[in-house]
Amino acid sequence: MEFVKEESEEDISELETWRIKHEEPEPLIIKHEEPEPLIIKHEEQGELVEKNEESEELSEVEEKNHAKTGEKPLSCSQTKQKDLKKRRAKKSFTCTQCGKSLTSKYKCDVHMRVHTGEKLFTCDQCGKSFTQSSTLKDHMNIHNGERPYKCSHCDRSFSQSGILKTHERIHTGEKPYTCDQCRKSFTQKEHLKGHMRVHTGEKPFSCDQCGKRFAHSANLKDHMNIHTREKLYSCDQCDKTFLRASHLKNHLRVHSKDKPHSCYLCGQSFSRLHYFKVHQKTHIAVREEYMCFECEKTFTSAEHLKRHQRIHTGGKPYKCSHCDKRFTRSGTLKTHEMIHTGEKPYHCSACGKCFNRSSSLHRHTKSNHMNKVHLHLQNQQILLRDSD
């Protein structure tokens, strides 16, 4: 007869405890999943922009916590860091038209409007359209008279931030736009664009009266006054008229006797800064600043020195737009182009004959009319004697 020992509840409990202590623990498996990108709708254009900043911030918090506690991150964290770096590298969006890189798809789409000409934001006051809402907002200040952008160097204020930025370059002397042909710098991109036409010979503005072409619209406007004989700006003191407002402003100093620019070497004063600077160079101590190292000739300005140096270098930056001939000076090019255009601005007052050069008119007058002038003067003297 076999005796079967019944196991009590305490014995079973002890057995289970021993088994839990001595069994191999199952490995803890951590599943690494890529966080899905958070998609946020951009309210202004209704465009979708992928934002991974939240997951990046979480990753950075994890890294900081490990550094504080001294714990070593799990192996999957290293993979996560590599993936994070890849995502950060992919955040650059490149314009397919000009190659410019931007930090988001939205900014890239807004930039593309520069190339497509798309202008979604229209002013309800004047109908002018803009590519960005911020530009329209600045434009509205023109209509409501607000000038929220104040210069930190002087008391002037402006309606647009871009105009303020350009103005402040007067104080700072910053000229960020440089010509790659002659290294001349400018405060505005438009000024550089206009200057480049000196090198390219481009003249997009044409006179509809005589066909003469110009590199700048302002030059065409001044030229048109030759045909209309219109002088828009009149001096209220002597009735003298001028083609430009700036010319009238300079002329008014003749009446005011205002000469704010004084030479520290001789005390002579000048109404214009340009005249003052030119005068200063007449003093030997200042003149030596602009010296040609080839022939040791000195000049009163950097422009005159630069023009002179072309004699040694053979540089001819001014090209005729009608033929392949090149010149060292813009004035010589201008005179040459009159051969192609047929323009003859110099008129003989005696016979009405026209010439394309002042020297040609002078020679013509001397050889053809000087005797007549002398004869006329002699007759006048005889008449005066007879009257006595």
Short mmCIF file of C-alpha atoms in Angstrom, two decimals:
data_model
loop_
_atom_site.label_atom_id
_atom_site.label_comp_id
_atom_site.label_asym_id
_atom_site.label_seq_id
_atom_site.Cartn_x
_atom_site.Cartn_y
_atom_site.Cartn_z
CA MET A 1 0.00 0.00 0.00
CA GLU A 2 1.50 3.29 -1.16
CA PHE A 3 1.26 6.34 0.92
CA VAL A 4 0.77 9.60 -0.96
CA LYS A 5 1.87 12.67 0.83
CA GLU A 6 -0.45 15.59 0.35
CA GLU A 7 1.36 18.83 -0.31
CA SER A 8 0.22 21.70 1.75
CA GLU A 9 -0.38 25.20 0.37
CA GLU A 10 2.79 26.42 2.11
CA ASP A 11 4.92 23.79 0.31
CA ILE A 12 3.50 24.81 -3.07
CA SER A 13 4.18 28.49 -2.33
CA GLU A 14 7.84 27.74 -1.45
CA LEU A 15 8.26 25.72 -4.65
CA GLU A 16 6.90 28.58 -6.81
CA THR A 17 9.23 31.06 -5.09
CA TRP A 18 12.28 28.85 -5.79
CA ARG A 19 11.27 28.44 -9.44
CA ILE A 20 10.90 32.24 -10.02
CA LYS A 21 14.31 32.92 -8.46
CA HIS A 22 16.19 30.31 -10.48
CA GLU A 23 14.52 30.58 -13.90
CA GLU A 24 16.29 32.57 -16.69
CA PRO A 25 14.53 35.91 -17.14
CA GLU A 26 13.11 36.60 -20.58
CA PRO A 27 14.96 39.44 -22.42
CA LEU A 28 13.20 42.80 -22.45
CA ILE A 29 12.54 43.81 -26.09
CA ILE A 30 12.16 47.50 -26.83
CA LYS A 31 10.59 48.20 -30.18
CA HIS A 32 11.99 51.29 -31.89
CA GLU A 33 9.42 53.02 -34.06
CA GLU A 34 9.96 56.10 -36.15
CA PRO A 35 7.66 58.89 -34.99
CA GLU A 36 5.23 59.90 -37.68
CA PRO A 37 5.76 63.45 -38.91
CA LEU A 38 3.31 65.95 -37.50
CA ILE A 39 1.39 67.67 -40.29
CA ILE A 40 0.26 71.23 -39.60
CA LYS A 41 -1.89 73.27 -41.92
CA HIS A 42 -0.49 76.72 -42.66
CA GLU A 43 -3.40 79.11 -42.33
CA GLU A 44 -2.21 81.80 -44.70
CA GLN A 45 -2.00 79.74 -47.88
CA GLY A 46 -3.66 76.48 -46.86
CA GLU A 47 -0.44 74.64 -47.64
CA LEU A 48 0.82 71.64 -45.72
CA VAL A 49 4.19 71.94 -44.06
CA GLU A 50 5.88 68.97 -42.41
CA LYS A 51 7.13 69.77 -38.92
CA ASN A 52 9.46 67.44 -37.05
CA GLU A 53 10.47 69.92 -34.35
CA GLU A 54 8.40 68.18 -31.66
CA SER A 55 10.11 64.81 -32.12
CA GLU A 56 13.48 66.55 -32.25
CA GLU A 57 12.79 68.32 -28.95
CA LEU A 58 11.81 65.01 -27.32
CA SER A 59 15.03 63.45 -28.52
CA GLU A 60 17.04 66.32 -27.07
CA VAL A 61 15.23 65.96 -23.72
CA GLU A 62 16.10 62.25 -23.69
CA GLU A 63 19.76 63.01 -24.31
CA LYS A 64 19.81 65.57 -21.46
CA ASN A 65 18.16 63.12 -19.02
CA HIS A 66 20.79 60.47 -19.77
CA ALA A 67 23.54 63.01 -19.16
CA LYS A 68 22.07 63.99 -15.76
CA THR A 69 21.46 60.46 -14.42
CA GLY A 70 24.68 59.02 -15.83
CA GLU A 71 22.76 56.21 -17.52
CA LYS A 72 23.98 54.91 -20.85
CA PRO A 73 21.32 55.16 -23.55
CA LEU A 74 20.07 52.02 -25.20
CA SER A 75 21.58 51.03 -28.55
CA CYS A 76 18.41 52.11 -30.37
CA SER A 77 19.02 55.71 -29.19
CA GLN A 78 22.18 55.86 -31.32
CA THR A 79 20.15 54.86 -34.38
CA LYS A 80 17.60 57.49 -33.42
CA GLN A 81 20.29 60.18 -33.33
CA LYS A 82 21.50 59.21 -36.82
CA ASP A 83 17.94 59.35 -38.16
CA LEU A 84 17.49 62.74 -36.50
CA LYS A 85 20.60 64.14 -38.21
CA LYS A 86 19.34 62.86 -41.57
CA ARG A 87 15.97 64.55 -41.03
CA ARG A 88 17.67 67.82 -40.10
CA ALA A 89 19.80 67.65 -43.26
CA LYS A 90 16.68 67.09 -45.39
CA LYS A 91 15.01 70.24 -44.03
CA SER A 92 16.63 72.38 -46.75
CA PHE A 93 14.36 73.08 -49.74
CA THR A 94 16.07 74.23 -52.95
CA CYS A 95 14.52 76.45 -55.64
CA THR A 96 14.62 74.68 -59.01
CA GLN A 97 14.85 78.03 -60.85
CA CYS A 98 17.80 79.78 -59.16
CA GLY A 99 19.20 77.21 -56.71
CA LYS A 100 18.42 79.23 -53.57
CA SER A 101 17.99 77.09 -50.41
CA LEU A 102 15.16 77.68 -47.93
CA THR A 103 14.28 76.11 -44.57
CA SER A 104 10.69 75.06 -45.32
CA LYS A 105 8.44 74.06 -48.21
CA TYR A 106 6.18 77.05 -47.53
CA LYS A 107 9.08 79.51 -47.82
CA CYS A 108 10.17 77.78 -51.01
CA ASP A 109 6.65 78.11 -52.47
CA VAL A 110 6.50 81.82 -51.54
CA HIS A 111 9.94 82.36 -53.11
CA MET A 112 8.79 80.70 -56.35
CA ARG A 113 6.34 83.57 -56.86
CA VAL A 114 9.35 85.75 -57.69
CA HIS A 115 9.89 83.57 -60.78
CA THR A 116 6.23 82.90 -61.67
CA GLY A 117 5.12 86.51 -61.11
CA GLU A 118 2.16 85.33 -59.01
CA LYS A 119 0.81 88.08 -56.71
CA LEU A 120 -2.00 86.90 -54.46
CA PHE A 121 -2.35 89.90 -52.14
CA THR A 122 -4.02 93.02 -53.58
CA CYS A 123 -4.39 96.48 -52.04
CA ASP A 124 -8.07 97.52 -51.92
CA GLN A 125 -7.07 101.20 -52.09
CA CYS A 126 -5.00 101.36 -55.29
CA GLY A 127 -5.17 97.83 -56.73
CA LYS A 128 -1.43 97.14 -56.47
CA SER A 129 -0.61 93.45 -55.93
CA PHE A 130 2.11 91.73 -53.89
CA THR A 131 3.59 88.25 -53.46
CA GLN A 132 3.46 88.30 -49.64
CA SER A 133 0.92 89.51 -47.08
CA SER A 134 3.67 91.22 -45.04
CA THR A 135 4.61 93.35 -48.07
CA LEU A 136 0.97 94.37 -48.51
CA LYS A 137 0.80 95.27 -44.81
CA ASP A 138 3.82 97.58 -45.19
CA HIS A 139 2.33 99.08 -48.36
CA MET A 140 -0.91 99.98 -46.54
CA ASN A 141 1.10 102.38 -44.35
CA ILE A 142 1.46 104.63 -47.43
CA HIS A 143 -2.33 105.08 -47.56
CA ASN A 144 -2.96 105.49 -43.82
CA GLY A 145 0.07 107.76 -43.34
CA GLU A 146 1.75 105.61 -40.70
CA ARG A 147 5.56 105.54 -40.40
CA PRO A 148 6.31 102.86 -37.80
CA TYR A 149 9.91 102.20 -38.84
CA LYS A 150 12.28 104.71 -37.20
CA CYS A 151 15.96 105.18 -38.00
CA SER A 152 18.22 104.51 -35.01
CA HIS A 153 20.79 107.04 -36.30
CA CYS A 154 18.58 110.07 -37.09
CA ASP A 155 15.00 111.30 -36.59
CA ARG A 156 13.63 110.05 -39.91
CA SER A 157 10.86 107.44 -40.03
CA PHE A 158 9.53 105.30 -42.87
CA SER A 159 6.39 103.47 -43.91
CA GLN A 160 8.21 100.30 -44.99
CA SER A 161 10.93 98.24 -43.31
CA GLY A 162 12.80 97.76 -46.60
CA ILE A 163 13.10 101.53 -47.14
CA LEU A 164 14.43 101.94 -43.58
CA LYS A 165 17.03 99.22 -44.17
CA THR A 166 18.23 100.95 -47.35
CA HIS A 167 18.28 104.36 -45.62
CA GLU A 168 20.39 103.11 -42.69
CA ARG A 169 23.14 102.14 -45.13
CA ILE A 170 23.77 105.89 -45.55
CA HIS A 171 24.83 105.99 -41.90
CA THR A 172 26.66 102.65 -41.77
CA GLY A 173 28.33 103.01 -45.18
CA GLU A 174 27.31 99.45 -46.04
CA LYS A 175 27.26 98.67 -49.77
CA PRO A 176 26.33 94.99 -50.09
CA TYR A 177 25.89 94.88 -53.87
CA THR A 178 29.23 94.73 -55.74
CA CYS A 179 29.87 94.71 -59.50
CA ASP A 180 31.90 91.65 -60.48
CA GLN A 181 33.37 93.56 -63.44
CA CYS A 182 34.89 96.64 -61.77
CA ARG A 183 34.27 95.94 -58.03
CA LYS A 184 32.20 99.12 -57.60
CA SER A 185 29.69 98.74 -54.74
CA PHE A 186 26.13 99.99 -54.28
CA THR A 187 23.58 100.32 -51.47
CA GLN A 188 20.69 99.00 -53.57
CA LYS A 189 20.31 96.05 -55.91
CA GLU A 190 18.53 98.20 -58.51
CA HIS A 191 21.49 100.60 -58.63
CA LEU A 192 23.84 97.67 -59.34
CA LYS A 193 21.47 96.41 -62.03
CA GLY A 194 21.50 99.82 -63.73
CA HIS A 195 25.29 100.09 -63.40
CA MET A 196 25.82 96.70 -65.10
CA ARG A 197 24.45 98.21 -68.32
CA VAL A 198 27.70 100.23 -68.56
CA HIS A 199 29.55 96.94 -69.07
CA THR A 200 26.91 95.06 -71.09
CA GLY A 201 26.02 98.04 -73.31
CA GLU A 202 22.31 97.31 -72.78
CA LYS A 203 20.02 100.29 -73.48
CA PRO A 204 16.42 99.22 -72.94
CA PHE A 205 14.86 102.73 -73.01
CA SER A 206 14.24 104.16 -76.47
CA CYS A 207 13.15 107.66 -77.56
CA ASP A 208 10.06 107.46 -79.79
CA GLN A 209 11.01 110.77 -81.46
CA CYS A 210 14.54 110.09 -82.74
CA GLY A 211 15.21 106.45 -81.82
CA LYS A 212 18.08 107.22 -79.45
CA ARG A 213 18.45 104.61 -76.72
CA PHE A 214 19.39 104.98 -73.05
CA ALA A 215 20.52 102.73 -70.23
CA HIS A 216 18.32 104.49 -67.64
CA SER A 217 14.73 105.77 -67.74
CA ALA A 218 15.81 109.04 -66.05
CA ASN A 219 18.21 109.75 -68.93
CA LEU A 220 15.42 109.17 -71.45
CA LYS A 221 13.12 111.51 -69.52
CA ASP A 222 15.77 114.26 -69.57
CA HIS A 223 16.42 113.64 -73.27
CA MET A 224 12.71 114.01 -74.12
CA ASN A 225 12.87 117.59 -72.87
CA ILE A 226 15.21 118.33 -75.83
CA HIS A 227 12.33 117.57 -78.20
CA THR A 228 9.63 119.32 -76.18
CA ARG A 229 11.98 122.13 -75.02
CA GLU A 230 10.28 121.74 -71.65
CA LYS A 231 12.06 122.75 -68.46
CA LEU A 232 9.94 121.78 -65.50
CA TYR A 233 11.75 123.35 -62.52
CA SER A 234 11.96 127.15 -62.28
CA CYS A 235 13.92 129.30 -59.84
CA ASP A 236 11.58 131.79 -58.13
CA GLN A 237 14.45 134.29 -57.68
CA CYS A 238 15.87 134.62 -61.20
CA ASP A 239 13.34 132.66 -63.35
CA LYS A 240 16.07 130.29 -64.54
CA THR A 241 14.67 126.85 -65.44
CA PHE A 242 16.12 123.37 -65.02
CA LEU A 243 15.42 119.87 -66.30
CA ARG A 244 15.85 118.25 -62.88
CA ALA A 245 14.81 119.12 -59.33
CA SER A 246 18.32 118.32 -58.08
CA HIS A 247 19.80 120.89 -60.50
CA LEU A 248 17.40 123.55 -59.19
CA LYS A 249 18.29 122.65 -55.59
CA ASN A 250 22.00 123.10 -56.32
CA HIS A 251 21.33 126.38 -58.15
CA LEU A 252 19.40 127.87 -55.20
CA ARG A 253 22.62 127.88 -53.17
CA VAL A 254 23.86 130.66 -55.46
CA HIS A 255 21.13 132.93 -54.05
CA SER A 256 21.36 131.74 -50.44
CA LYS A 257 25.19 132.05 -50.38
CA ASP A 258 25.16 128.89 -48.30
CA LYS A 259 28.63 127.30 -48.36
CA PRO A 260 28.70 124.66 -45.64
CA HIS A 261 31.84 122.85 -46.82
CA SER A 262 35.11 124.52 -45.74
CA CYS A 263 38.67 123.46 -46.62
CA TYR A 264 40.76 122.97 -43.47
CA LEU A 265 43.97 123.76 -45.38
CA CYS A 266 43.13 127.17 -46.85
CA GLY A 267 39.71 128.08 -45.42
CA GLN A 268 37.94 128.31 -48.80
CA SER A 269 34.24 127.37 -48.65
CA PHE A 270 32.02 125.57 -51.17
CA SER A 271 28.31 125.17 -51.70
CA ARG A 272 28.57 121.54 -52.83
CA LEU A 273 30.40 118.60 -51.27
CA HIS A 274 31.65 117.47 -54.69
CA TYR A 275 33.36 120.83 -55.36
CA PHE A 276 34.90 120.74 -51.87
CA LYS A 277 36.36 117.26 -52.44
CA VAL A 278 37.78 118.22 -55.83
CA HIS A 279 39.32 121.38 -54.34
CA GLN A 280 40.99 119.43 -51.53
CA LYS A 281 42.86 117.33 -54.07
CA THR A 282 44.49 120.49 -55.49
CA HIS A 283 46.60 120.66 -52.35
CA ILE A 284 49.75 118.57 -52.91
CA ALA A 285 49.45 116.78 -49.53
CA VAL A 286 46.03 115.45 -50.48
CA ARG A 287 46.65 115.10 -54.22
CA GLU A 288 49.38 112.49 -53.73
CA GLU A 289 46.73 110.06 -52.49
CA TYR A 290 45.80 109.31 -56.12
CA MET A 291 49.09 108.59 -57.87
CA CYS A 292 49.71 106.36 -60.89
CA PHE A 293 52.48 103.89 -60.05
CA GLU A 294 53.36 103.53 -63.74
CA CYS A 295 54.24 107.15 -64.49
CA GLU A 296 53.89 108.83 -61.04
CA LYS A 297 51.27 111.25 -62.35
CA THR A 298 48.85 112.49 -59.65
CA PHE A 299 45.10 113.13 -59.87
CA THR A 300 42.38 114.89 -57.93
CA SER A 301 40.04 111.89 -57.69
CA ALA A 302 40.02 108.10 -57.81
CA GLU A 303 37.85 108.22 -60.94
CA HIS A 304 40.39 110.36 -62.82
CA LEU A 305 43.21 108.02 -61.76
CA LYS A 306 41.20 104.97 -62.84
CA ARG A 307 40.48 106.55 -66.23
CA HIS A 308 44.17 107.44 -66.70
CA GLN A 309 45.36 103.91 -65.86
CA ARG A 310 43.51 102.56 -68.89
CA ILE A 311 46.25 104.17 -71.01
CA HIS A 312 48.72 101.73 -69.45
CA THR A 313 46.44 98.68 -69.21
CA GLY A 314 44.70 99.17 -72.57
CA GLY A 315 41.31 98.61 -70.92
CA LYS A 316 38.29 99.75 -72.92
CA PRO A 317 35.17 98.97 -70.88
CA TYR A 318 32.72 101.02 -73.00
CA LYS A 319 31.44 99.08 -76.03
CA CYS A 320 29.34 100.51 -78.85
CA SER A 321 25.91 98.85 -79.05
CA HIS A 322 25.85 99.30 -82.84
CA CYS A 323 29.32 97.97 -83.73
CA ASP A 324 32.21 96.19 -82.00
CA LYS A 325 34.29 99.30 -81.35
CA ARG A 326 35.32 99.92 -77.72
CA PHE A 327 36.42 103.07 -75.85
CA THR A 328 38.23 104.03 -72.65
CA ARG A 329 35.75 106.80 -71.77
CA SER A 330 31.96 106.93 -71.73
CA GLY A 331 32.00 110.44 -73.27
CA THR A 332 33.98 109.21 -76.28
CA LEU A 333 31.51 106.34 -76.72
CA LYS A 334 28.59 108.76 -76.57
CA THR A 335 30.12 110.95 -79.30
CA HIS A 336 30.89 107.89 -81.44
CA GLU A 337 27.32 106.56 -81.23
CA MET A 338 26.03 109.77 -82.82
CA ILE A 339 27.54 108.46 -86.07
CA HIS A 340 25.08 105.53 -85.93
CA THR A 341 22.05 107.46 -84.63
CA GLY A 342 22.59 110.48 -86.88
CA GLU A 343 22.11 112.83 -83.95
CA LYS A 344 23.66 116.29 -84.38
CA PRO A 345 23.02 118.34 -81.24
CA TYR A 346 25.37 121.27 -82.06
CA HIS A 347 23.70 123.97 -84.22
CA CYS A 348 25.37 126.87 -85.97
CA SER A 349 23.45 130.04 -85.12
CA ALA A 350 24.65 131.76 -88.30
CA CYS A 351 23.59 129.26 -90.97
CA GLY A 352 21.69 126.54 -89.08
CA LYS A 353 24.09 123.74 -89.98
CA CYS A 354 24.26 120.88 -87.44
CA PHE A 355 27.21 118.90 -86.11
CA ASN A 356 27.72 115.88 -83.87
CA ARG A 357 30.73 117.41 -82.09
CA SER A 358 31.29 120.81 -80.48
CA SER A 359 34.82 120.92 -81.95
CA SER A 360 33.36 120.49 -85.46
CA LEU A 361 30.97 123.39 -84.86
CA HIS A 362 33.84 125.54 -83.59
CA ARG A 363 35.95 124.82 -86.70
CA HIS A 364 32.98 125.52 -88.98
CA THR A 365 32.26 128.87 -87.32
CA LYS A 366 35.92 129.91 -87.43
CA SER A 367 36.41 129.06 -91.11
CA ASN A 368 33.05 130.19 -92.50
CA HIS A 369 31.62 132.92 -90.35
CA MET A 370 34.47 134.68 -88.51
CA ASN A 371 35.14 137.07 -91.42
CA LYS A 372 31.47 137.94 -91.58
CA VAL A 373 31.45 138.61 -87.85
CA HIS A 374 34.47 140.90 -88.13
CA LEU A 375 32.90 142.68 -91.11
CA HIS A 376 29.68 143.12 -89.15
CA LEU A 377 31.58 144.62 -86.21
CA GLN A 378 33.50 146.98 -88.48
CA ASN A 379 30.25 148.21 -90.07
CA GLN A 380 28.81 148.80 -86.61
CA GLN A 381 31.84 150.89 -85.63
CA ILE A 382 31.57 152.97 -88.83
CA LEU A 383 27.89 153.61 -88.17
CA LEU A 384 28.68 154.72 -84.62
CA ARG A 385 31.36 157.15 -85.85
CA ASP A 386 29.00 158.61 -88.45
CA SER A 387 26.32 159.11 -85.86
CA ASP A 388 28.79 161.05 -83.71
#
